[in-house]
Amino acid sequence: RSLHHPSIVKFAGTFVDSRYHYLILEYVPGGEFYSILRNRGRLEEKDAKFYAAQVTLMFEYIHSQGFIYRDLKPENLLLDKNGYLKLTDFGSAKKIEKAVHQTLCSTPEYIAPEVLLMKEHDGKGIDWWTLGIFVYEMLVGQPPFFDEDPGICYQLIISGKLSIPIDLGEDAKKFVKKLLIVDNVKRMGCSPTGAKACKKHRWFSDVDWEELTHRKVPAAISPSVTAEDDTTNFDVYPESLEEPPEVEYDDEIIRETIQGIQRSDDDHLPEFRESLACFAEAPEDIVTGDSIKF
């Protein structure tokens, strides 16, 4: 709720029913970035750079607000209608603190070595490590450290031995290598200059950061979006047949939560109010366990 950035999915509120805890989020119609990687296999370097630069700006902002994200992966990036990235799923995010973070809170092939080794760190290095994994995956088509057995995957991560295809540009290779240094103290982005070190790297020398920040750079990929509620860019997943056990809930709390969102003056909430009106008027319809549609 405390993060407001054009590249972060907007959060409106939450409520619960007898089985589920619902998050009310901005709808982003361009689909998952994961689907693009899966369908294309790998991206051209200029396109990968476009997305890597956006993630760099995301982390710069998140860290400046005193948080770390800790769960970058293609599945957590969405495309808006203009082809720009939006970051979602902040379930692993937390405040920056000087302590050992022992939680394995990422996809196995994206976990940073200091987490596996339980080294002391403030967490920002985790995000820069995952950026390196992300860039490698975009350029090569698979993560640099991968095995079906998570234990072997972790061993590969700790070893830090990279195999980079010879057809990648030299600047791209150096960028990835500087992010995937096992020693988080030496890793790019972990110095006091933070994101500035990444932004000044030679691979990003042709990036206009001001234009990118204001979303004036032509998108690498423009999704086909015919309406604000267009869902055609998303894959269809079967509904789960398993349901969690029912628990007691307070019908009045649901009503008050939704009405509170409707009354809010926050500039990022108006787009949700019309969709929420029907729920506030008939909260009994909310507790059916059906998916919420905006």
Short mmCIF file of C-alpha atoms in Angstrom, two decimals:
data_model
loop_
_atom_site.label_atom_id
_atom_site.label_comp_id
_atom_site.label_asym_id
_atom_site.label_seq_id
_atom_site.Cartn_x
_atom_site.Cartn_y
_atom_site.Cartn_z
CA ARG A 1 0.00 0.00 0.00
CA SER A 2 2.90 2.39 0.66
CA LEU A 3 4.48 1.93 -2.78
CA HIS A 4 3.14 4.09 -5.61
CA HIS A 5 4.96 3.77 -8.92
CA PRO A 6 3.77 3.40 -12.53
CA SER A 7 5.64 0.09 -12.80
CA ILE A 8 4.04 -1.45 -9.71
CA VAL A 9 0.54 -2.95 -9.79
CA LYS A 10 -1.80 -0.76 -7.74
CA PHE A 11 -3.25 -2.20 -4.54
CA ALA A 12 -6.76 -1.16 -3.48
CA GLY A 13 -7.59 -3.29 -0.45
CA THR A 14 -8.47 -6.71 0.90
CA PHE A 15 -11.41 -8.64 2.30
CA VAL A 16 -12.15 -12.20 3.35
CA ASP A 17 -14.90 -14.77 3.14
CA SER A 18 -15.23 -18.13 4.85
CA ARG A 19 -12.48 -19.69 2.73
CA TYR A 20 -10.38 -17.05 1.01
CA HIS A 21 -8.50 -13.82 1.59
CA TYR A 22 -9.00 -11.55 -1.44
CA LEU A 23 -6.61 -8.89 -2.70
CA ILE A 24 -8.12 -6.15 -4.86
CA LEU A 25 -5.52 -5.17 -7.44
CA GLU A 26 -5.27 -3.15 -10.61
CA TYR A 27 -6.06 -5.19 -13.72
CA VAL A 28 -3.17 -5.26 -16.22
CA PRO A 29 -4.43 -6.50 -19.63
CA GLY A 30 -1.20 -7.26 -21.51
CA GLY A 31 -0.64 -10.68 -19.96
CA GLU A 32 2.25 -12.35 -18.14
CA PHE A 33 5.80 -11.70 -19.27
CA TYR A 34 6.39 -15.41 -18.63
CA SER A 35 4.12 -16.24 -21.58
CA ILE A 36 6.22 -14.07 -23.89
CA LEU A 37 9.44 -15.81 -22.87
CA ARG A 38 7.85 -19.23 -23.15
CA ASN A 39 6.51 -18.52 -26.65
CA ARG A 40 9.63 -16.78 -27.99
CA GLY A 41 12.29 -18.84 -26.26
CA ARG A 42 14.70 -15.92 -26.00
CA LEU A 43 14.67 -12.21 -26.78
CA GLU A 44 16.83 -10.02 -28.93
CA GLU A 45 19.37 -8.11 -26.88
CA LYS A 46 17.74 -4.71 -27.48
CA ASP A 47 14.39 -6.04 -26.26
CA ALA A 48 15.92 -7.71 -23.21
CA LYS A 49 17.66 -4.42 -22.40
CA PHE A 50 14.34 -2.55 -22.56
CA TYR A 51 12.83 -4.82 -19.91
CA ALA A 52 16.00 -5.05 -17.80
CA ALA A 53 16.16 -1.26 -17.61
CA GLN A 54 12.58 -1.11 -16.37
CA VAL A 55 13.28 -3.66 -13.62
CA THR A 56 16.34 -1.62 -12.64
CA LEU A 57 14.11 1.43 -12.16
CA MET A 58 11.62 -0.66 -10.17
CA PHE A 59 14.31 -1.85 -7.77
CA GLU A 60 15.77 1.64 -7.50
CA TYR A 61 12.38 2.93 -6.36
CA ILE A 62 11.53 0.01 -4.05
CA HIS A 63 14.91 0.22 -2.31
CA SER A 64 14.59 4.00 -1.96
CA GLN A 65 11.37 3.41 -0.03
CA GLY A 66 13.09 1.06 2.40
CA PHE A 67 11.87 -2.25 0.98
CA ILE A 68 13.30 -5.27 -0.82
CA TYR A 69 11.24 -7.31 -3.29
CA ARG A 70 12.97 -10.75 -3.17
CA ASP A 71 10.84 -12.57 -5.76
CA LEU A 72 11.66 -11.37 -9.27
CA LYS A 73 10.75 -13.88 -11.97
CA PRO A 74 8.93 -13.67 -15.33
CA GLU A 75 5.66 -14.85 -13.75
CA ASN A 76 5.60 -11.77 -11.50
CA LEU A 77 5.86 -9.28 -14.34
CA LEU A 78 2.83 -8.18 -16.34
CA LEU A 79 2.55 -6.09 -19.50
CA ASP A 80 0.27 -3.07 -19.51
CA LYS A 81 -1.70 -2.07 -22.59
CA ASN A 82 1.29 -0.05 -23.86
CA GLY A 83 3.80 -2.88 -23.50
CA TYR A 84 5.50 -1.63 -20.33
CA LEU A 85 6.18 -3.89 -17.35
CA LYS A 86 4.30 -3.85 -14.06
CA LEU A 87 5.56 -5.73 -11.03
CA THR A 88 3.07 -7.77 -9.00
CA ASP A 89 2.99 -10.25 -6.08
CA PHE A 90 4.67 -8.59 -3.11
CA GLY A 91 4.14 -11.59 -0.84
CA SER A 92 7.89 -11.96 -0.24
CA ALA A 93 8.71 -8.25 0.07
CA LYS A 94 9.86 -6.84 3.39
CA LYS A 95 11.52 -3.84 4.97
CA ILE A 96 15.29 -3.50 4.61
CA GLU A 97 17.17 -4.38 7.76
CA LYS A 98 20.70 -5.41 8.69
CA ALA A 99 20.04 -9.05 9.49
CA VAL A 100 20.29 -12.57 8.17
CA HIS A 101 17.26 -13.39 6.03
CA GLN A 102 16.98 -17.17 6.10
CA THR A 103 13.70 -17.54 4.23
CA LEU A 104 13.93 -19.34 0.88
CA CYS A 105 11.42 -17.05 -0.78
CA SER A 106 12.01 -17.38 -4.49
CA THR A 107 11.87 -19.87 -7.33
CA PRO A 108 14.87 -22.24 -6.80
CA GLU A 109 16.83 -21.06 -9.84
CA TYR A 110 16.42 -17.40 -8.76
CA ILE A 111 17.53 -17.74 -5.12
CA ALA A 112 20.61 -15.68 -4.24
CA PRO A 113 23.65 -17.49 -2.81
CA GLU A 114 23.74 -15.42 0.39
CA VAL A 115 20.28 -16.76 1.25
CA LEU A 116 21.43 -20.36 0.77
CA LEU A 117 24.62 -19.68 2.74
CA MET A 118 22.73 -17.71 5.43
CA LYS A 119 25.19 -14.83 5.17
CA GLU A 120 24.42 -11.46 6.73
CA HIS A 121 23.00 -9.01 4.20
CA ASP A 122 20.43 -6.24 3.97
CA GLY A 123 18.50 -7.93 1.17
CA LYS A 124 19.10 -5.48 -1.68
CA GLY A 125 21.70 -7.80 -3.18
CA ILE A 126 19.01 -10.46 -3.55
CA ASP A 127 17.12 -8.20 -5.95
CA TRP A 128 20.23 -7.41 -8.01
CA TRP A 129 21.09 -11.12 -8.19
CA THR A 130 17.61 -11.91 -9.50
CA LEU A 131 17.99 -9.16 -12.11
CA GLY A 132 21.09 -10.96 -13.37
CA ILE A 133 19.19 -14.25 -13.55
CA PHE A 134 16.32 -12.50 -15.33
CA VAL A 135 18.56 -10.88 -17.94
CA TYR A 136 20.35 -14.17 -18.59
CA GLU A 137 17.02 -15.98 -19.01
CA MET A 138 15.78 -13.37 -21.47
CA LEU A 139 18.97 -13.56 -23.56
CA VAL A 140 19.59 -17.32 -23.41
CA GLY A 141 16.13 -18.82 -22.97
CA GLN A 142 16.73 -20.51 -19.62
CA PRO A 143 18.17 -19.58 -16.20
CA PRO A 144 21.95 -19.95 -15.76
CA PHE A 145 21.61 -22.30 -12.78
CA PHE A 146 18.97 -24.94 -13.38
CA ASP A 147 18.25 -28.54 -12.46
CA GLU A 148 15.06 -30.48 -11.81
CA ASP A 149 16.50 -31.34 -8.40
CA PRO A 150 16.42 -28.15 -6.24
CA GLY A 151 19.38 -29.41 -4.20
CA ILE A 152 21.58 -29.62 -7.29
CA CYS A 153 20.26 -26.24 -8.44
CA TYR A 154 21.36 -24.73 -5.13
CA GLN A 155 24.83 -26.25 -5.50
CA LEU A 156 25.15 -24.68 -8.96
CA ILE A 157 24.13 -21.29 -7.56
CA ILE A 158 26.69 -21.43 -4.75
CA SER A 159 29.42 -22.47 -7.21
CA GLY A 160 28.71 -19.35 -9.28
CA LYS A 161 30.06 -21.02 -12.43
CA LEU A 162 28.46 -19.32 -15.41
CA SER A 163 28.22 -20.70 -18.92
CA ILE A 164 27.46 -17.78 -21.22
CA PRO A 165 26.86 -18.39 -24.96
CA ILE A 166 29.56 -16.87 -27.16
CA ASP A 167 26.96 -15.15 -29.38
CA LEU A 168 25.97 -12.70 -26.64
CA GLY A 169 27.36 -9.18 -26.85
CA GLU A 170 30.37 -8.44 -24.66
CA ASP A 171 28.62 -5.68 -22.73
CA ALA A 172 25.66 -7.95 -22.01
CA LYS A 173 28.01 -10.67 -20.77
CA LYS A 174 29.81 -8.27 -18.44
CA PHE A 175 26.51 -6.90 -17.13
CA VAL A 176 25.25 -10.37 -16.22
CA LYS A 177 28.58 -11.40 -14.69
CA LYS A 178 28.69 -8.33 -12.44
CA LEU A 179 25.20 -9.09 -11.14
CA LEU A 180 25.86 -12.79 -10.62
CA ILE A 181 28.88 -12.46 -8.33
CA VAL A 182 28.43 -14.92 -5.45
CA ASP A 183 29.96 -12.52 -2.93
CA ASN A 184 27.12 -10.05 -2.44
CA VAL A 185 29.54 -7.38 -1.16
CA LYS A 186 31.21 -7.28 -4.59
CA ARG A 187 28.00 -7.60 -6.60
CA MET A 188 26.92 -4.69 -8.79
CA GLY A 189 24.17 -2.71 -7.10
CA CYS A 190 25.31 -3.57 -3.57
CA SER A 191 27.67 -0.62 -3.13
CA PRO A 192 26.45 2.64 -1.54
CA THR A 193 25.65 3.94 -5.04
CA GLY A 194 23.03 1.19 -5.43
CA ALA A 195 21.10 1.24 -8.69
CA LYS A 196 23.30 4.00 -10.12
CA ALA A 197 26.08 1.46 -10.67
CA CYS A 198 23.74 -0.63 -12.81
CA LYS A 199 22.38 2.35 -14.72
CA LYS A 200 25.89 3.55 -15.55
CA HIS A 201 27.03 0.18 -16.89
CA ARG A 202 28.13 0.22 -20.51
CA TRP A 203 25.34 -2.17 -21.54
CA PHE A 204 22.85 0.56 -20.64
CA SER A 205 24.85 3.34 -22.34
CA ASP A 206 22.16 3.91 -24.98
CA VAL A 207 19.24 3.95 -22.52
CA ASP A 208 17.57 7.33 -22.03
CA TRP A 209 16.56 6.94 -18.39
CA GLU A 210 14.46 10.09 -18.35
CA GLU A 211 12.47 9.01 -21.39
CA LEU A 212 12.08 5.49 -20.02
CA THR A 213 10.91 6.77 -16.64
CA HIS A 214 8.16 8.78 -18.34
CA ARG A 215 7.32 5.83 -20.63
CA LYS A 216 8.16 7.67 -23.82
CA VAL A 217 10.44 4.95 -25.23
CA PRO A 218 8.64 2.74 -27.79
CA ALA A 219 7.84 -0.62 -26.21
CA ALA A 220 9.75 -3.68 -27.38
CA ILE A 221 6.51 -5.66 -27.65
CA SER A 222 3.05 -4.14 -27.95
CA PRO A 223 0.28 -6.47 -26.77
CA SER A 224 -3.05 -6.56 -28.57
CA VAL A 225 -5.56 -5.03 -26.16
CA THR A 226 -9.05 -4.24 -27.46
CA ALA A 227 -10.64 -3.12 -24.18
CA GLU A 228 -9.74 -2.40 -20.56
CA ASP A 229 -11.20 -5.75 -19.51
CA ASP A 230 -9.63 -7.73 -22.38
CA THR A 231 -8.40 -11.09 -21.03
CA THR A 232 -7.17 -12.66 -24.27
CA ASN A 233 -3.50 -12.14 -23.41
CA PHE A 234 -3.73 -14.44 -20.40
CA ASP A 235 -3.51 -18.22 -20.45
CA VAL A 236 -6.53 -20.16 -19.21
CA TYR A 237 -5.83 -22.26 -16.14
CA PRO A 238 -8.21 -24.94 -14.81
CA GLU A 239 -10.01 -24.13 -11.58
CA SER A 240 -8.65 -25.95 -8.54
CA LEU A 241 -10.96 -28.67 -7.24
CA GLU A 242 -9.50 -28.37 -3.75
CA GLU A 243 -10.89 -25.81 -1.36
CA PRO A 244 -9.51 -24.74 2.02
CA PRO A 245 -11.69 -25.39 5.08
CA GLU A 246 -14.25 -22.77 6.02
CA VAL A 247 -13.55 -20.35 8.86
CA GLU A 248 -15.75 -17.80 10.57
CA TYR A 249 -15.85 -14.34 9.03
CA ASP A 250 -17.48 -11.03 9.87
CA ASP A 251 -19.93 -9.93 7.18
CA GLU A 252 -19.85 -6.33 8.46
CA ILE A 253 -16.05 -6.13 8.16
CA ILE A 254 -16.33 -7.02 4.47
CA ARG A 255 -18.90 -4.27 3.91
CA GLU A 256 -16.86 -1.66 5.81
CA THR A 257 -13.64 -2.57 3.98
CA ILE A 258 -15.15 -2.14 0.54
CA GLN A 259 -17.04 1.02 1.44
CA GLY A 260 -13.81 2.42 2.88
CA ILE A 261 -12.09 1.87 -0.46
CA GLN A 262 -14.97 3.58 -2.26
CA ARG A 263 -14.69 6.64 0.01
CA SER A 264 -10.91 6.89 -0.30
CA ASP A 265 -9.43 10.04 -1.83
CA ASP A 266 -6.24 8.26 -2.95
CA ASP A 267 -5.56 9.17 -6.57
CA HIS A 268 -4.83 5.54 -7.52
CA LEU A 269 -8.22 4.14 -6.43
CA PRO A 270 -10.98 5.76 -8.57
CA GLU A 271 -10.75 3.08 -11.25
CA PHE A 272 -11.79 0.44 -8.70
CA ARG A 273 -14.83 2.17 -7.24
CA GLU A 274 -17.38 1.37 -9.92
CA SER A 275 -16.41 -2.30 -9.89
CA LEU A 276 -16.65 -2.46 -6.10
CA ALA A 277 -20.08 -0.84 -5.87
CA CYS A 278 -21.97 -4.06 -6.49
CA PHE A 279 -20.01 -5.87 -3.79
CA ALA A 280 -20.65 -3.15 -1.19
CA GLU A 281 -24.37 -3.29 -1.89
CA ALA A 282 -24.58 -7.08 -1.71
CA PRO A 283 -21.80 -8.53 0.43
CA GLU A 284 -23.61 -11.85 0.64
CA ASP A 285 -22.63 -12.39 -3.00
CA ILE A 286 -18.97 -12.04 -2.09
CA VAL A 287 -18.88 -15.03 0.19
CA THR A 288 -19.69 -17.59 -2.50
CA GLY A 289 -16.00 -18.31 -3.15
CA ASP A 290 -16.35 -17.30 -6.80
CA SER A 291 -13.57 -15.33 -8.49
CA ILE A 292 -13.90 -11.57 -8.46
CA LYS A 293 -14.23 -10.04 -11.90
CA PHE A 294 -13.57 -6.39 -12.73
#
